[in-house]
Amino acid sequence: MELAFAHFSSLRISAVTSFRSTYPHQTKTPIKPNCISSENLLKTSNKFPSFGLYRHRTGFKHASKQRNFIWASSQIGAAGSDPLLNKVSAFRDACWRFLRPHTIRGTALGSVALVARALIENPNLIKWSLLLKAFSGLLALICGNGYIVGINQIYDIGIDKVNKPYLPIAAGDLSVQSAWFLVIFFAVTGLLIVAFNFGPFITSLYCLGLFLGTIYSVPPFRMKRFAVAAFLIIATVRGFLLNFGVYYATRAALGLSFEWNAPVAFITAFVTLFALVIAVTKDLPDVEGDRKFKISTLATKLGVKNIAFLGSGLLLLNYVAAILAAIYMPQAFRRSLMIPAHVILASCLLFQTWLLERANYTKEAISGFYQFIWNLFYGEYAIFPFI
């Protein structure tokens, strides 16, 4: 360490000597090479201009400030320094969570599957002009879905703070006023789209769906308090109205009258029972909040384990019925797809139920099980156009 400092001192002294010879008008300071101290060296360096090798301390401070400013500026820039853009991004994220994406996926996938089925049955009637109409119908369904899940969040803030604190209103990321604006916008937009494109019958079905979604959540009705009424509403909206309504509207757009066929009757019955299972199992992760706010559900009455087994049992009946339909109605269904697909889905359900039992019904395991139920729901619609 002493050797290194001595080397630095000798360099500094030679530089000072060279500077004095170049600028003789400067005041000369006697230098003792063998006994110079670090303190005297620093004092002497302050008399020299700040250039080259020997910057004085003020230069070091200024450079340090500049570096800190540049680093801070780069950090702010990386994080996004525009407050307006940050607010827009945060609002967009809150709106997306407000829509409950997993329900939108179910609605979108179901409508696409039913439209695809109607087109596969009548390939000679397909026109490009129908694409815009189909897209507008999908947008109307998403608006209706957004209204129903949104109005439920507005009236469930206290419960959601316990059960679903990540939802935007409960988390404080979306104000109640903004939520009201969104649900009114969804309802009005959806109704206008349907009324101008799909006629009075489909419009009346759409209004029925909005009405059922309203009385499910809004006082004084608040039908979600009553287990049977809640199940029937969910099964009707997501089971019958969605499947029948979309298929009917698609055939009407193709210029055809509505008629039931085996695959459409199958998916309507299958999804209606499936919606009943979703209505039962959706309360599994919410037992704590439902008990706190005196919301009566089968999960609070019968316990999480019993409801999980009930939901799994109902779904297994669904899969067994699908397999039997393929066996006894080979003219209506493709056995080569219908049977193995439902055997696989049923096996996955049994495995997931076993995992839930093994996890001892923790809240994380229950949430995973409920999400898996939705994945099975998506899977059924994914194979439906081809059965």
Coordinates of C-alpha atoms in Angstrom, one line a residue:
M1 CA 0.0 0.0 0.0
E2 CA 2.8 2.4 0.9
L3 CA 4.7 1.5 -2.3
A4 CA 1.7 2.3 -4.4
F5 CA 1.2 5.7 -2.8
A6 CA 4.9 6.5 -3.2
H7 CA 4.6 5.7 -6.9
F8 CA 1.5 7.9 -7.3
S9 CA 3.3 10.7 -5.4
S10 CA 6.3 10.6 -7.8
L11 CA 4.0 10.9 -10.8
R12 CA 2.2 13.8 -9.3
I13 CA 5.4 15.6 -8.4
S14 CA 6.8 15.2 -11.9
A15 CA 3.6 16.5 -13.3
V16 CA 3.7 19.6 -11.1
T17 CA 7.3 20.3 -12.0
S18 CA 6.4 20.1 -15.7
F19 CA 3.5 22.4 -15.2
R20 CA 5.6 25.0 -13.4
S21 CA 8.2 25.0 -16.3
T22 CA 5.4 25.5 -18.8
Y23 CA 3.6 28.3 -16.9
P24 CA 6.5 30.3 -15.2
H25 CA 4.2 33.2 -14.2
Q26 CA 2.4 31.1 -11.6
T27 CA 3.5 31.4 -8.0
K28 CA 6.2 28.8 -7.3
T29 CA 5.9 26.5 -4.4
P30 CA 9.0 24.7 -3.1
I31 CA 8.6 21.0 -3.3
K32 CA 10.4 18.4 -1.2
P33 CA 10.1 15.2 -3.1
N34 CA 11.2 13.0 -0.2
C35 CA 8.9 14.4 2.5
I36 CA 5.7 15.5 0.8
S37 CA 2.6 14.5 2.7
S38 CA -0.7 13.5 1.2
E39 CA -2.4 16.5 2.9
N40 CA 0.1 19.0 1.3
L41 CA -0.3 17.2 -2.0
L42 CA -4.1 17.7 -2.0
K43 CA -3.8 21.3 -1.0
T44 CA -1.3 21.9 -3.8
S45 CA -3.5 20.2 -6.4
N46 CA -6.3 22.6 -5.7
K47 CA -4.2 25.4 -7.2
F48 CA -4.1 23.7 -10.6
P49 CA -6.6 23.8 -13.4
S50 CA -9.0 20.8 -13.7
F51 CA -7.7 19.0 -16.8
G52 CA -6.0 15.8 -17.7
L53 CA -4.8 13.5 -15.0
Y54 CA -5.1 15.8 -12.1
R55 CA -8.7 16.9 -11.4
H56 CA -9.1 18.7 -8.1
R57 CA -11.8 17.7 -5.6
T58 CA -14.4 20.1 -6.9
G59 CA -14.1 18.4 -10.2
F60 CA -14.6 15.0 -8.6
K61 CA -17.7 16.2 -6.8
H62 CA -19.2 17.7 -10.0
A63 CA -18.5 14.6 -12.0
S64 CA -20.1 12.5 -9.3
K65 CA -23.2 14.6 -9.3
Q66 CA -23.4 14.3 -13.0
R67 CA -23.1 10.5 -12.9
N68 CA -25.8 10.3 -10.2
F69 CA -28.1 12.5 -12.2
I70 CA -27.6 10.5 -15.4
W71 CA -28.2 7.2 -13.5
A72 CA -31.4 8.5 -11.8
S73 CA -32.7 9.8 -15.1
S74 CA -32.1 6.5 -16.8
Q75 CA -33.9 4.7 -14.0
I76 CA -36.9 7.0 -14.2
G77 CA -37.0 6.5 -18.0
A78 CA -36.8 2.8 -17.6
A79 CA -39.7 2.8 -15.2
G80 CA -41.8 5.1 -17.4
S81 CA -41.6 8.8 -16.6
D82 CA -44.8 9.9 -18.2
P83 CA -47.5 10.0 -15.5
L84 CA -50.3 10.0 -18.1
L85 CA -49.0 6.8 -19.7
N86 CA -48.7 5.2 -16.2
K87 CA -52.3 6.0 -15.4
V88 CA -53.6 4.7 -18.7
S89 CA -51.6 1.5 -18.3
A90 CA -52.9 1.0 -14.7
F91 CA -56.5 1.7 -15.7
R92 CA -56.2 -0.8 -18.6
D93 CA -54.9 -3.5 -16.3
A94 CA -57.7 -2.8 -13.8
C95 CA -60.4 -3.0 -16.5
W96 CA -59.0 -6.3 -17.7
R97 CA -59.1 -7.8 -14.2
F98 CA -62.6 -6.3 -13.8
L99 CA -63.8 -8.3 -16.8
R100 CA -62.7 -11.6 -15.1
P101 CA -60.7 -13.0 -18.1
H102 CA -61.4 -16.7 -17.4
T103 CA -65.2 -16.0 -17.9
I104 CA -64.5 -14.1 -21.1
R105 CA -62.5 -17.0 -22.4
G106 CA -65.4 -19.4 -21.7
T107 CA -67.9 -17.1 -23.4
A108 CA -65.7 -16.4 -26.4
L109 CA -64.7 -20.0 -26.9
G110 CA -68.3 -21.2 -26.6
S111 CA -69.7 -18.7 -29.1
V112 CA -66.8 -19.5 -31.6
A113 CA -67.5 -23.2 -31.2
L114 CA -71.2 -22.9 -31.9
V115 CA -70.7 -20.7 -34.9
A116 CA -68.1 -23.1 -36.3
R117 CA -70.5 -26.0 -35.8
A118 CA -73.3 -24.2 -37.7
L119 CA -70.9 -23.3 -40.5
I120 CA -69.5 -26.9 -40.7
E121 CA -73.0 -28.1 -41.1
N122 CA -73.7 -25.7 -43.9
P123 CA -70.4 -25.0 -45.7
N124 CA -72.2 -23.9 -49.0
L125 CA -73.8 -20.9 -47.2
I126 CA -70.6 -19.4 -45.8
K127 CA -70.1 -15.8 -46.9
W128 CA -67.3 -13.4 -46.0
S129 CA -70.0 -10.8 -45.2
L130 CA -71.0 -13.0 -42.2
L131 CA -67.6 -12.5 -40.6
L132 CA -68.3 -8.9 -39.4
K133 CA -71.7 -10.0 -38.1
A134 CA -70.2 -12.9 -36.2
F135 CA -67.5 -10.5 -34.7
S136 CA -70.2 -8.0 -33.6
G137 CA -72.1 -10.9 -31.9
L138 CA -69.0 -12.0 -30.1
L139 CA -68.4 -8.4 -28.9
A140 CA -72.0 -8.2 -27.7
L141 CA -71.6 -11.4 -25.7
I142 CA -68.4 -10.1 -24.1
C143 CA -70.2 -6.9 -23.2
G144 CA -73.0 -8.9 -21.6
N145 CA -70.4 -11.0 -19.7
G146 CA -68.6 -7.8 -18.6
Y147 CA -71.9 -6.3 -17.3
I148 CA -72.8 -9.4 -15.2
V149 CA -69.4 -10.0 -13.6
G150 CA -68.9 -6.2 -13.1
I151 CA -72.2 -5.6 -11.3
N152 CA -71.4 -8.5 -9.1
Q153 CA -68.1 -6.9 -8.1
I154 CA -69.7 -3.6 -7.3
Y155 CA -72.1 -5.2 -4.8
D156 CA -69.5 -7.6 -3.4
I157 CA -66.7 -5.3 -2.4
G158 CA -66.7 -6.3 1.3
I159 CA -66.7 -10.0 0.4
D160 CA -64.1 -9.7 -2.3
K161 CA -61.7 -7.9 0.2
V162 CA -61.7 -11.2 2.0
N163 CA -62.1 -13.8 -0.8
K164 CA -60.6 -12.0 -3.8
P165 CA -58.5 -9.1 -2.7
Y166 CA -56.8 -9.0 -6.1
L167 CA -60.0 -7.8 -7.9
P168 CA -59.6 -4.1 -8.9
I169 CA -62.4 -2.6 -6.8
A170 CA -61.4 -4.5 -3.7
A171 CA -57.8 -3.7 -4.3
G172 CA -58.5 0.0 -4.7
D173 CA -57.2 0.0 -8.3
L174 CA -60.7 0.9 -9.8
S175 CA -63.2 3.3 -8.2
V176 CA -66.8 2.4 -7.8
Q177 CA -67.7 5.4 -10.0
S178 CA -65.5 4.0 -12.8
A179 CA -66.9 0.5 -12.3
W180 CA -70.5 1.9 -12.7
F181 CA -69.5 3.7 -15.9
L182 CA -68.0 0.5 -17.3
V183 CA -71.0 -1.7 -16.5
I184 CA -73.5 0.8 -18.0
F185 CA -71.3 1.1 -21.0
F186 CA -71.2 -2.7 -21.4
A187 CA -74.9 -3.1 -21.1
V188 CA -75.8 -0.2 -23.5
T189 CA -73.2 -1.2 -26.1
G190 CA -74.2 -4.9 -26.0
L191 CA -77.9 -4.1 -26.3
L192 CA -77.4 -1.7 -29.3
I193 CA -75.2 -4.3 -31.1
V194 CA -77.8 -7.0 -30.7
A195 CA -80.8 -4.9 -31.5
F196 CA -79.3 -3.5 -34.7
N197 CA -78.0 -6.9 -36.0
F198 CA -79.9 -9.9 -34.6
G199 CA -83.6 -9.0 -34.4
P200 CA -86.2 -8.9 -31.6
F201 CA -86.1 -12.5 -30.5
I202 CA -82.3 -12.6 -29.9
T203 CA -82.6 -9.2 -28.3
S204 CA -85.2 -10.5 -25.9
L205 CA -82.9 -13.4 -25.0
Y206 CA -80.0 -11.0 -24.4
C207 CA -82.2 -8.8 -22.2
L208 CA -83.2 -11.9 -20.2
G209 CA -79.6 -12.8 -19.6
L210 CA -78.8 -9.2 -18.4
F211 CA -81.9 -9.4 -16.1
L212 CA -80.9 -12.7 -14.6
G213 CA -77.3 -11.4 -14.1
T214 CA -78.7 -8.3 -12.3
I215 CA -81.0 -10.1 -9.9
Y216 CA -78.2 -12.5 -9.1
S217 CA -76.1 -9.7 -7.5
V218 CA -78.3 -6.6 -6.9
P219 CA -80.4 -6.0 -3.7
P220 CA -83.1 -6.5 -2.8
F221 CA -83.1 -9.7 -4.9
R222 CA -79.5 -10.8 -4.5
M223 CA -80.3 -14.3 -5.5
K224 CA -76.7 -15.4 -4.9
R225 CA -77.7 -15.7 -1.3
F226 CA -79.9 -18.7 -2.1
A227 CA -78.0 -21.7 -3.3
V228 CA -80.7 -23.2 -5.6
A229 CA -81.6 -19.9 -7.2
A230 CA -78.0 -19.1 -7.8
F231 CA -77.3 -22.4 -9.5
L232 CA -80.4 -22.1 -11.7
I233 CA -79.4 -18.6 -12.8
I234 CA -75.8 -19.5 -13.7
A235 CA -76.9 -22.7 -15.5
T236 CA -79.6 -20.8 -17.5
V237 CA -77.3 -18.0 -18.6
R238 CA -74.1 -19.9 -19.3
G239 CA -75.8 -23.2 -20.3
F240 CA -79.0 -22.7 -22.2
L241 CA -79.1 -19.0 -23.3
L242 CA -75.5 -18.9 -24.6
N243 CA -75.7 -22.2 -26.6
F244 CA -79.2 -21.9 -27.9
G245 CA -78.9 -18.1 -28.6
V246 CA -75.6 -18.3 -30.5
Y247 CA -76.6 -21.3 -32.6
Y248 CA -80.0 -19.8 -33.3
A249 CA -78.5 -16.4 -34.3
T250 CA -75.9 -18.1 -36.6
R251 CA -78.5 -20.1 -38.5
A252 CA -80.7 -17.0 -38.8
A253 CA -77.7 -15.2 -40.3
L254 CA -77.3 -18.0 -42.8
G255 CA -80.9 -17.7 -43.8
L256 CA -82.0 -20.9 -42.1
S257 CA -84.7 -21.6 -39.5
F258 CA -83.7 -23.0 -36.2
E259 CA -83.8 -26.7 -35.6
W260 CA -82.3 -28.9 -33.0
N261 CA -79.8 -31.6 -33.9
A262 CA -78.1 -34.2 -31.8
P263 CA -74.7 -32.3 -31.3
V264 CA -76.3 -29.0 -30.4
A265 CA -78.8 -30.7 -28.0
F266 CA -75.8 -32.6 -26.5
I267 CA -73.6 -29.5 -26.0
T268 CA -76.5 -27.5 -24.5
A269 CA -77.4 -30.2 -22.0
F270 CA -73.7 -30.9 -21.3
V271 CA -72.8 -27.3 -20.7
T272 CA -75.9 -26.6 -18.6
L273 CA -74.9 -29.4 -16.2
F274 CA -71.3 -28.1 -16.4
A275 CA -72.5 -24.6 -15.5
L276 CA -74.2 -26.1 -12.5
V277 CA -70.9 -27.6 -11.4
I278 CA -69.2 -24.2 -11.9
A279 CA -72.0 -22.6 -9.8
V280 CA -71.3 -25.2 -7.0
T281 CA -67.5 -25.2 -7.1
K282 CA -67.1 -21.4 -7.5
D283 CA -67.9 -21.0 -3.8
L284 CA -65.1 -23.3 -2.7
P285 CA -62.4 -20.7 -2.5
D286 CA -64.8 -18.2 -1.0
V287 CA -66.0 -20.0 2.1
E288 CA -64.2 -17.7 4.5
G289 CA -65.8 -14.5 3.2
D290 CA -69.2 -16.1 2.6
R291 CA -69.4 -17.2 6.2
K292 CA -68.3 -13.7 7.4
F293 CA -71.0 -12.0 5.4
K294 CA -73.6 -14.7 6.0
I295 CA -73.9 -15.8 2.4
S296 CA -75.5 -19.2 2.3
T297 CA -73.8 -21.6 -0.1
L298 CA -73.5 -25.3 -0.3
A299 CA -69.8 -25.0 0.5
T300 CA -70.5 -23.2 3.7
K301 CA -73.3 -25.7 4.6
L302 CA -71.8 -29.0 3.5
G303 CA -68.1 -28.3 3.7
V304 CA -65.4 -27.9 1.0
K305 CA -64.5 -31.6 0.7
N306 CA -68.1 -32.7 0.1
I307 CA -68.8 -30.0 -2.5
A308 CA -65.5 -30.9 -4.3
F309 CA -66.6 -34.5 -4.5
L310 CA -70.1 -33.5 -5.6
G311 CA -68.8 -31.4 -8.4
S312 CA -66.4 -34.1 -9.6
G313 CA -69.2 -36.6 -9.5
L314 CA -71.5 -34.5 -11.6
L315 CA -68.8 -34.0 -14.2
L316 CA -68.1 -37.7 -14.3
L317 CA -71.8 -38.3 -15.0
N318 CA -71.4 -35.8 -17.9
Y319 CA -68.5 -37.6 -19.3
V320 CA -70.1 -41.0 -19.0
A321 CA -73.2 -39.7 -20.7
A322 CA -71.0 -38.3 -23.6
I323 CA -69.4 -41.7 -24.0
L324 CA -72.7 -43.5 -24.0
A325 CA -74.1 -41.0 -26.5
A326 CA -71.2 -41.8 -28.9
I327 CA -71.7 -45.5 -28.5
Y328 CA -75.5 -45.6 -29.0
M329 CA -75.7 -42.8 -31.6
P330 CA -72.9 -43.5 -34.1
Q331 CA -74.8 -41.7 -36.8
A332 CA -74.8 -38.4 -34.9
F333 CA -71.3 -38.4 -33.3
R334 CA -67.8 -39.4 -34.3
R335 CA -66.9 -42.2 -32.0
S336 CA -63.2 -42.0 -32.9
L337 CA -63.0 -38.5 -31.3
M338 CA -65.9 -38.5 -28.8
I339 CA -65.0 -41.5 -26.8
P340 CA -61.2 -41.1 -26.3
A341 CA -61.5 -37.3 -25.7
H342 CA -64.0 -37.7 -22.9
V343 CA -62.1 -40.7 -21.4
I344 CA -59.0 -38.5 -21.2
L345 CA -60.9 -35.5 -19.7
A346 CA -62.5 -37.7 -17.1
S347 CA -59.2 -39.2 -16.2
C348 CA -57.7 -35.8 -15.8
L349 CA -60.6 -34.8 -13.5
L350 CA -60.1 -37.9 -11.3
F351 CA -56.4 -37.1 -11.0
Q352 CA -57.0 -33.5 -10.1
T353 CA -59.5 -34.5 -7.5
W354 CA -56.9 -36.9 -6.0
L355 CA -54.4 -34.0 -5.9
L356 CA -56.9 -31.8 -4.0
E357 CA -57.5 -34.6 -1.5
R358 CA -53.7 -35.1 -1.1
A359 CA -53.2 -31.3 -0.5
N360 CA -55.7 -31.5 2.3
Y361 CA -58.0 -28.9 0.7
T362 CA -55.8 -25.9 1.3
K363 CA -56.9 -22.6 -0.2
E364 CA -54.3 -22.7 -2.9
A365 CA -55.3 -26.3 -3.9
I366 CA -59.0 -25.4 -3.9
S367 CA -58.3 -22.4 -6.2
G368 CA -56.2 -24.6 -8.5
F369 CA -59.0 -27.2 -8.6
Y370 CA -61.6 -24.5 -9.5
Q371 CA -59.4 -23.2 -12.3
F372 CA -59.0 -26.7 -13.6
I373 CA -62.8 -27.0 -13.8
W374 CA -62.7 -24.0 -16.1
N375 CA -60.0 -25.7 -18.2
L376 CA -62.2 -28.7 -18.7
F377 CA -65.0 -26.3 -19.7
Y378 CA -62.7 -24.8 -22.4
G379 CA -61.7 -28.3 -23.5
E380 CA -65.3 -29.4 -24.2
Y381 CA -65.9 -26.4 -26.4
A382 CA -62.6 -26.9 -28.2
I383 CA -63.6 -30.4 -29.4
F384 CA -67.3 -29.7 -29.9
P385 CA -67.2 -28.5 -33.6
F386 CA -65.5 -31.8 -34.6
I387 CA -67.6 -34.4 -32.7

